[in-house]
């Protein structure tokens, strides 16, 4: 042990640099801000993280106890000239106690703890909380903000805005196969099962952008089924929601007007909707306020003029298997269309 420590800390004078570097590296990996269950940013994630650490500490202590007993056994055997094996009763009691009684008691505590955490995940949200319905699609997220009657008042995709400090109820559904909704910094994992509505909730205690990810293998682009939760101040959230409820803004230039016509006369409107126009299909993400979103295609590419143009021309290039087909447009049509879509804030 001393030799190992000297190797790490350095001969003669103490050199803690390697230890500190290793510690920082571990900290960076384990507590990365954007997507980590070990960096809880809300009450539900904290409950889950606390339970994880409780299990980790108990498990760690058991591991140390087993190693200590093993070491003691080896040392004792070395220093004994004549081995003295345990009697049958002693061995039986030892196996029964450490192999049955203690594990059963510990696992029982874990089961009770786990059930209590699960209960918090399902029922820990007040009745009057803001309700967001999230529907998993291959491979994107439909996000509907519901009013008091349970009807959608605003629809968006792949970005969920929530007010800081307020619990948000989640109604989780699927349109096709099983997906799973998880924002590690804010809540636990909940499956989205076709024909069923699962409920969960989340709350962010601080403003920030928290990455979420589909956590149930759901086909070719499962890995590109990400989303983000944007936690903002309650007043800011009210403004955001009021904007999202509005229909799309009218084209303000001739080019934007031509872009709208391209949208309405091409295959775009077969799948997408833009509220306030005649495009009302619900197969693909609602584009009423598409320019207000940071990414396209469920976190696959950033939302910019260039990336949007590339996505429209060749979606299969950045997300092979996506249900969006390539759209044949002239350069001019494409420029007009992108100009129009990027005006939809
Ligand atoms: Cu959806 Cu994996």
Short mmCIF file of C-alpha atoms and ligand atoms in Angstrom, two decimals:
data_model
loop_
_atom_site.label_atom_id
_atom_site.label_comp_id
_atom_site.label_asym_id
_atom_site.label_seq_id
_atom_site.Cartn_x
_atom_site.Cartn_y
_atom_site.Cartn_z
CA UNK A 1 0.00 0.00 0.00
CA UNK A 2 2.82 2.38 0.96
CA UNK A 3 4.64 1.59 -2.29
CA UNK A 4 1.47 2.25 -4.30
CA UNK A 5 0.89 5.54 -2.50
CA UNK A 6 4.50 6.59 -3.15
CA UNK A 7 3.98 5.81 -6.81
CA UNK A 8 0.88 8.03 -6.96
CA UNK A 9 2.05 10.82 -4.67
CA UNK A 10 5.71 10.85 -5.71
CA UNK A 11 8.92 9.92 -3.90
CA UNK A 12 10.19 12.27 -1.20
CA UNK A 13 7.99 15.34 -1.40
CA UNK A 14 4.26 14.87 -1.79
CA UNK A 15 2.98 15.21 -5.36
CA UNK A 16 -0.78 15.23 -5.39
CA UNK A 17 -1.13 16.39 -9.00
CA UNK A 18 -2.02 12.98 -10.50
CA UNK A 19 -4.59 12.37 -7.78
CA UNK A 20 -6.18 15.78 -8.25
CA UNK A 21 -6.20 15.41 -12.04
CA UNK A 22 -7.85 12.00 -11.78
CA UNK A 23 -10.40 13.39 -9.33
CA UNK A 24 -11.25 16.32 -11.60
CA UNK A 25 -11.57 14.07 -14.64
CA UNK A 26 -13.95 11.77 -12.77
CA UNK A 27 -15.94 14.75 -11.56
CA UNK A 28 -16.22 16.07 -15.09
CA UNK A 29 -17.50 12.77 -16.44
CA UNK A 30 -19.83 11.91 -13.59
CA UNK A 31 -21.32 15.31 -12.91
CA UNK A 32 -21.48 16.79 -16.42
CA UNK A 33 -24.13 19.49 -16.42
CA UNK A 34 -26.11 18.67 -19.48
CA UNK A 35 -27.24 15.07 -19.00
CA UNK A 36 -26.47 13.42 -15.69
CA UNK A 37 -28.60 11.68 -13.09
CA UNK A 38 -25.81 12.45 -10.60
CA UNK A 39 -26.38 16.17 -10.96
CA UNK A 40 -30.05 16.46 -9.92
CA UNK A 41 -31.65 19.82 -10.73
CA UNK A 42 -35.12 19.16 -9.37
CA UNK A 43 -36.89 17.41 -6.46
CA UNK A 44 -37.76 14.21 -8.31
CA UNK A 45 -34.23 13.77 -9.66
CA UNK A 46 -32.90 14.46 -6.14
CA UNK A 47 -35.05 11.70 -4.61
CA UNK A 48 -33.74 9.28 -7.23
CA UNK A 49 -30.12 10.41 -6.80
CA UNK A 50 -30.35 10.12 -2.99
CA UNK A 51 -31.68 6.58 -3.30
CA UNK A 52 -28.89 5.75 -5.74
CA UNK A 53 -26.24 7.04 -3.32
CA UNK A 54 -27.83 5.17 -0.40
CA UNK A 55 -27.63 1.91 -2.39
CA UNK A 56 -24.10 2.76 -3.54
CA UNK A 57 -22.86 3.42 0.02
CA UNK A 58 -24.48 0.30 1.50
CA UNK A 59 -23.15 -1.78 -1.44
CA UNK A 60 -19.70 -0.23 -0.99
CA UNK A 61 -19.65 -1.00 2.75
CA UNK A 62 -20.65 -4.63 2.08
CA UNK A 63 -17.89 -4.88 -0.52
CA UNK A 64 -15.34 -3.52 1.97
CA UNK A 65 -16.59 -5.86 4.71
CA UNK A 66 -16.25 -8.89 2.42
CA UNK A 67 -12.72 -7.84 1.37
CA UNK A 68 -11.72 -7.27 5.03
CA UNK A 69 -12.99 -10.71 6.06
CA UNK A 70 -11.16 -12.28 3.13
CA UNK A 71 -7.93 -10.51 4.10
CA UNK A 72 -8.32 -11.50 7.75
CA UNK A 73 -8.95 -15.10 6.72
CA UNK A 74 -5.81 -15.18 4.56
CA UNK A 75 -3.65 -13.56 7.27
CA UNK A 76 -4.99 -15.89 9.95
CA UNK A 77 -4.38 -18.98 7.81
CA UNK A 78 -0.79 -17.83 7.18
CA UNK A 79 0.01 -17.39 10.85
CA UNK A 80 -1.65 -20.56 12.04
CA UNK A 81 0.61 -23.60 12.02
CA UNK A 82 -2.38 -25.93 12.36
CA UNK A 83 -5.60 -24.95 10.56
CA UNK A 84 -8.69 -25.11 12.77
CA UNK A 85 -11.78 -25.45 10.55
CA UNK A 86 -15.21 -24.27 11.80
CA UNK A 87 -17.57 -26.85 13.19
CA UNK A 88 -20.59 -27.84 11.08
CA UNK A 89 -22.97 -25.73 13.23
CA UNK A 90 -20.67 -22.70 13.02
CA UNK A 91 -20.40 -22.96 9.22
CA UNK A 92 -24.16 -23.47 8.84
CA UNK A 93 -24.96 -20.44 11.02
CA UNK A 94 -22.43 -18.29 9.20
CA UNK A 95 -23.84 -19.20 5.77
CA UNK A 96 -27.43 -18.75 6.98
CA UNK A 97 -26.74 -15.36 8.57
CA UNK A 98 -24.49 -13.79 5.93
CA UNK A 99 -25.91 -15.55 2.91
CA UNK A 100 -29.64 -15.43 3.68
CA UNK A 101 -30.71 -13.25 6.62
CA UNK A 102 -28.56 -10.15 6.00
CA UNK A 103 -29.07 -10.05 2.17
CA UNK A 104 -32.85 -10.54 2.57
CA UNK A 105 -33.04 -7.69 5.11
CA UNK A 106 -30.98 -5.34 2.92
CA UNK A 107 -32.95 -6.22 -0.22
CA UNK A 108 -36.20 -5.70 1.67
CA UNK A 109 -35.12 -2.16 2.59
CA UNK A 110 -34.20 -1.58 -1.09
CA UNK A 111 -37.60 -2.88 -2.29
CA UNK A 112 -39.46 -0.58 0.12
CA UNK A 113 -37.25 2.37 -0.86
CA UNK A 114 -37.69 1.66 -4.56
CA UNK A 115 -41.50 1.40 -4.23
CA UNK A 116 -41.57 4.70 -2.38
CA UNK A 117 -39.46 6.41 -5.09
CA UNK A 118 -41.76 4.93 -7.77
CA UNK A 119 -44.77 6.28 -5.92
CA UNK A 120 -43.19 9.74 -5.96
CA UNK A 121 -42.61 9.46 -9.72
CA UNK A 122 -46.25 8.60 -10.38
CA UNK A 123 -48.17 10.63 -7.80
CA UNK A 124 -45.87 13.38 -6.57
CA UNK A 125 -47.49 16.14 -8.64
CA UNK A 126 -50.34 18.45 -7.54
CA UNK A 127 -53.65 18.26 -9.46
CA UNK A 128 -53.48 21.81 -10.78
CA UNK A 129 -49.98 21.48 -12.24
CA UNK A 130 -49.28 22.48 -15.83
CA UNK A 131 -49.88 19.40 -17.99
CA UNK A 132 -47.81 18.54 -21.02
CA UNK A 133 -48.67 15.61 -23.26
CA UNK A 134 -45.66 14.07 -24.95
CA UNK A 135 -46.10 11.59 -27.76
CA UNK A 136 -43.18 9.49 -28.96
CA UNK A 137 -42.89 9.04 -32.73
CA UNK A 138 -40.17 7.28 -34.73
CA UNK A 139 -37.95 9.36 -34.20
CA UNK A 140 -39.11 12.61 -32.66
CA UNK A 141 -41.22 13.97 -29.82
CA UNK A 142 -44.59 15.67 -30.19
CA UNK A 143 -45.17 18.11 -27.34
CA UNK A 144 -48.69 19.36 -26.55
CA UNK A 145 -49.42 21.90 -23.82
CA UNK A 146 -52.90 21.10 -22.48
CA UNK A 147 -55.44 23.56 -21.11
CA UNK A 148 -57.64 22.91 -18.05
CA UNK A 149 -60.05 20.83 -20.18
CA UNK A 150 -57.23 18.60 -21.37
CA UNK A 151 -57.20 19.95 -24.93
CA UNK A 152 -53.99 21.04 -26.66
CA UNK A 153 -53.52 24.81 -26.67
CA UNK A 154 -50.01 24.82 -28.12
CA UNK A 155 -48.11 22.21 -30.08
CA UNK A 156 -44.38 21.97 -30.64
CA UNK A 157 -41.70 19.32 -31.07
CA UNK A 158 -38.47 18.14 -29.45
CA UNK A 159 -38.15 21.12 -27.09
CA UNK A 160 -40.09 21.31 -23.86
CA UNK A 161 -40.17 24.68 -22.13
CA UNK A 162 -41.08 24.62 -18.44
CA UNK A 163 -41.32 27.27 -15.72
CA UNK A 164 -38.58 27.08 -13.07
CA UNK A 165 -39.72 25.97 -9.61
CA UNK A 166 -43.07 24.54 -10.73
CA UNK A 167 -43.98 20.88 -11.07
CA UNK A 168 -45.08 19.87 -14.57
CA UNK A 169 -47.27 16.82 -15.13
CA UNK A 170 -46.28 14.63 -18.07
CA UNK A 171 -48.74 12.44 -19.97
CA UNK A 172 -46.60 10.06 -21.96
CA UNK A 173 -47.90 8.24 -25.04
CA UNK A 174 -46.58 6.57 -28.15
CA UNK A 175 -47.72 6.75 -31.73
CA UNK A 176 -45.92 3.62 -32.95
CA UNK A 177 -43.50 1.49 -30.90
CA UNK A 178 -42.30 1.63 -27.28
CA UNK A 179 -40.17 4.67 -26.50
CA UNK A 180 -38.95 5.83 -23.12
CA UNK A 181 -38.82 9.39 -21.80
CA UNK A 182 -35.92 10.43 -19.59
CA UNK A 183 -34.35 13.72 -18.56
CA UNK A 184 -31.65 12.48 -16.13
CA UNK A 185 -31.21 15.86 -14.42
CA UNK A 186 -34.93 16.25 -13.76
CA UNK A 187 -36.78 12.95 -13.48
CA UNK A 188 -36.78 9.18 -13.80
CA UNK A 189 -37.31 7.08 -16.89
CA UNK A 190 -40.89 6.35 -17.97
CA UNK A 191 -41.84 4.14 -20.89
CA UNK A 192 -44.21 5.35 -23.60
CA UNK A 193 -46.34 2.41 -24.65
CA UNK A 194 -48.71 2.36 -27.66
CA UNK A 195 -52.36 2.47 -26.57
CA UNK A 196 -51.50 3.49 -23.00
CA UNK A 197 -50.98 6.78 -21.18
CA UNK A 198 -48.26 6.75 -18.53
CA UNK A 199 -47.84 9.67 -16.23
CA UNK A 200 -44.81 11.20 -14.60
CA UNK A 201 -43.68 14.71 -13.71
CA UNK A 202 -40.63 16.88 -13.54
CA UNK A 203 -39.53 20.11 -11.97
CA UNK A 204 -36.43 22.23 -12.48
CA UNK A 205 -35.20 24.22 -9.50
CA UNK A 206 -32.82 26.33 -11.61
CA UNK A 207 -32.94 27.77 -15.11
CA UNK A 208 -31.04 25.77 -17.70
CA UNK A 209 -31.22 23.52 -20.72
CA UNK A 210 -31.37 19.84 -19.85
CA UNK A 211 -30.87 17.16 -22.44
CA UNK A 212 -33.19 14.18 -22.62
CA UNK A 213 -32.97 11.04 -24.66
CA UNK A 214 -35.19 8.14 -25.71
CA UNK A 215 -34.07 5.24 -23.54
CA UNK A 216 -35.86 2.31 -25.16
CA UNK A 217 -34.48 0.94 -28.40
CA UNK A 218 -37.10 1.96 -30.97
CA UNK A 219 -35.53 1.36 -34.36
CA UNK A 220 -32.84 2.63 -36.67
CA UNK A 221 -32.64 6.21 -35.38
CA UNK A 222 -33.18 5.54 -31.66
CA UNK A 223 -29.85 7.27 -30.99
CA UNK A 224 -31.10 10.40 -32.79
CA UNK A 225 -34.21 10.69 -30.67
CA UNK A 226 -33.11 13.42 -28.29
CA UNK A 227 -34.89 16.44 -26.91
CA UNK A 228 -34.21 19.29 -24.57
CA UNK A 229 -36.01 20.73 -21.60
CA UNK A 230 -35.62 24.48 -21.37
CA UNK A 231 -36.31 25.73 -17.85
CA UNK A 232 -37.03 29.46 -17.73
CA UNK A 233 -38.46 31.96 -15.22
CA UNK A 234 -42.27 31.65 -14.84
CA UNK A 235 -42.96 35.11 -16.39
CA UNK A 236 -40.71 34.28 -19.32
CA UNK A 237 -42.53 30.97 -19.69
CA UNK A 238 -45.94 32.68 -19.83
CA UNK A 239 -44.67 34.92 -22.65
CA UNK A 240 -43.23 31.92 -24.48
CA UNK A 241 -46.47 29.94 -24.14
CA UNK A 242 -48.59 32.90 -25.30
CA UNK A 243 -46.43 33.11 -28.45
CA UNK A 244 -46.66 29.36 -29.08
CA UNK A 245 -50.46 29.47 -28.80
CA UNK A 246 -50.62 32.08 -31.59
CA UNK A 247 -51.02 30.88 -35.19
CA UNK A 248 -48.01 31.33 -37.48
CA UNK A 249 -47.07 34.89 -38.35
CA UNK A 250 -48.02 36.02 -41.84
CA UNK A 251 -45.29 36.30 -44.50
CA UNK A 252 -43.83 39.81 -44.30
CA UNK A 253 -41.86 39.88 -47.55
CA UNK A 254 -42.53 38.71 -51.07
CA UNK A 255 -39.89 36.03 -50.68
CA UNK A 256 -41.57 34.67 -47.54
CA UNK A 257 -44.91 34.71 -49.37
CA UNK A 258 -43.35 32.68 -52.22
CA UNK A 259 -41.87 30.32 -49.57
CA UNK A 260 -45.32 29.73 -48.08
CA UNK A 261 -46.66 28.90 -51.56
CA UNK A 262 -43.80 26.41 -52.06
CA UNK A 263 -44.77 24.81 -48.74
CA UNK A 264 -48.46 24.59 -49.66
CA UNK A 265 -47.87 23.21 -53.15
CA UNK A 266 -45.15 20.65 -52.38
CA UNK A 267 -45.18 17.43 -50.38
CA UNK A 268 -44.38 19.31 -47.11
CA UNK A 269 -48.02 19.88 -46.26
CA UNK A 270 -48.85 16.17 -46.60
CA UNK A 271 -47.22 15.59 -43.18
CA UNK A 272 -46.56 18.94 -41.45
CA UNK A 273 -48.90 21.55 -40.12
CA UNK A 274 -48.50 25.31 -39.85
CA UNK A 275 -51.39 26.70 -37.83
CA UNK A 276 -53.04 29.62 -39.58
CA UNK A 277 -52.46 28.13 -43.06
CA UNK A 278 -54.19 25.27 -44.87
CA UNK A 279 -51.38 22.86 -43.83
CA UNK A 280 -52.96 20.83 -41.04
CA UNK A 281 -51.44 17.33 -41.22
CA UNK A 282 -50.34 15.80 -37.92
CA UNK A 283 -47.90 13.13 -39.08
CA UNK A 284 -44.68 15.12 -38.65
CA UNK A 285 -43.60 17.96 -36.34
CA UNK A 286 -45.78 21.08 -36.21
CA UNK A 287 -43.86 23.92 -37.84
CA UNK A 288 -45.98 26.88 -36.65
CA UNK A 289 -43.06 28.26 -34.63
CA UNK A 290 -40.22 26.16 -36.02
CA UNK A 291 -37.75 29.07 -36.07
CA UNK A 292 -38.02 29.35 -32.27
CA UNK A 293 -36.46 25.91 -31.87
CA UNK A 294 -32.73 25.32 -31.44
CA UNK A 295 -32.45 22.03 -33.32
CA UNK A 296 -34.12 20.05 -36.10
CA UNK A 297 -34.98 16.35 -36.32
CA UNK A 298 -34.97 15.65 -32.56
CA UNK A 299 -31.60 17.16 -31.74
CA UNK A 300 -29.91 15.80 -34.85
CA UNK A 301 -28.86 19.08 -36.49
CA UNK A 302 -28.81 22.70 -35.34
CA UNK A 303 -31.59 24.91 -36.64
CA UNK A 304 -30.09 27.39 -39.10
CA UNK A 305 -30.80 28.47 -42.70
CA UNK A 306 -28.08 26.21 -44.10
CA UNK A 307 -28.86 23.17 -41.97
CA UNK A 308 -32.58 23.48 -42.69
CA UNK A 309 -31.94 23.66 -46.45
CA UNK A 310 -29.70 20.59 -46.28
CA UNK A 311 -32.28 18.77 -44.17
CA UNK A 312 -35.10 19.48 -46.66
CA UNK A 313 -33.01 18.39 -49.65
CA UNK A 314 -31.49 15.25 -48.14
CA UNK A 315 -32.86 14.28 -44.73
CA UNK A 316 -31.59 10.73 -45.17
CA UNK A 317 -28.01 12.03 -45.24
CA UNK A 318 -28.03 13.13 -41.60
CA UNK A 319 -30.71 10.75 -40.29
CA UNK A 320 -30.86 7.58 -42.40
CA UNK A 321 -34.25 5.92 -42.06
CA UNK A 322 -36.12 9.07 -41.04
CA UNK A 323 -39.67 9.03 -42.36
CA UNK A 324 -39.10 12.43 -43.98
CA UNK A 325 -38.48 11.94 -47.72
CA UNK A 326 -36.14 14.12 -49.74
CA UNK A 327 -37.97 17.03 -51.35
CA UNK A 328 -37.09 17.99 -54.93
CA UNK A 329 -37.04 21.77 -55.21
CA UNK A 330 -35.25 24.26 -57.44
CA UNK A 331 -32.58 26.39 -55.78
CA UNK A 332 -34.92 29.35 -55.81
CA UNK A 333 -37.83 27.43 -54.32
CA UNK A 334 -35.59 26.04 -51.60
CA UNK A 335 -34.23 29.49 -50.69
CA UNK A 336 -37.76 30.95 -50.54
CA UNK A 337 -39.06 28.03 -48.46
CA UNK A 338 -36.18 28.23 -45.95
CA UNK A 339 -36.60 32.01 -45.72
CA UNK A 340 -40.29 31.53 -44.91
CA UNK A 341 -39.78 28.73 -42.36
CA UNK A 342 -37.00 30.64 -40.59
CA UNK A 343 -39.41 33.59 -40.18
CA UNK A 344 -41.78 31.45 -38.12
CA UNK A 345 -40.67 32.44 -34.64
CU1 LIG B 1 -37.62 6.25 -29.31
CU2 LIG B 1 -35.71 4.97 -28.74
#
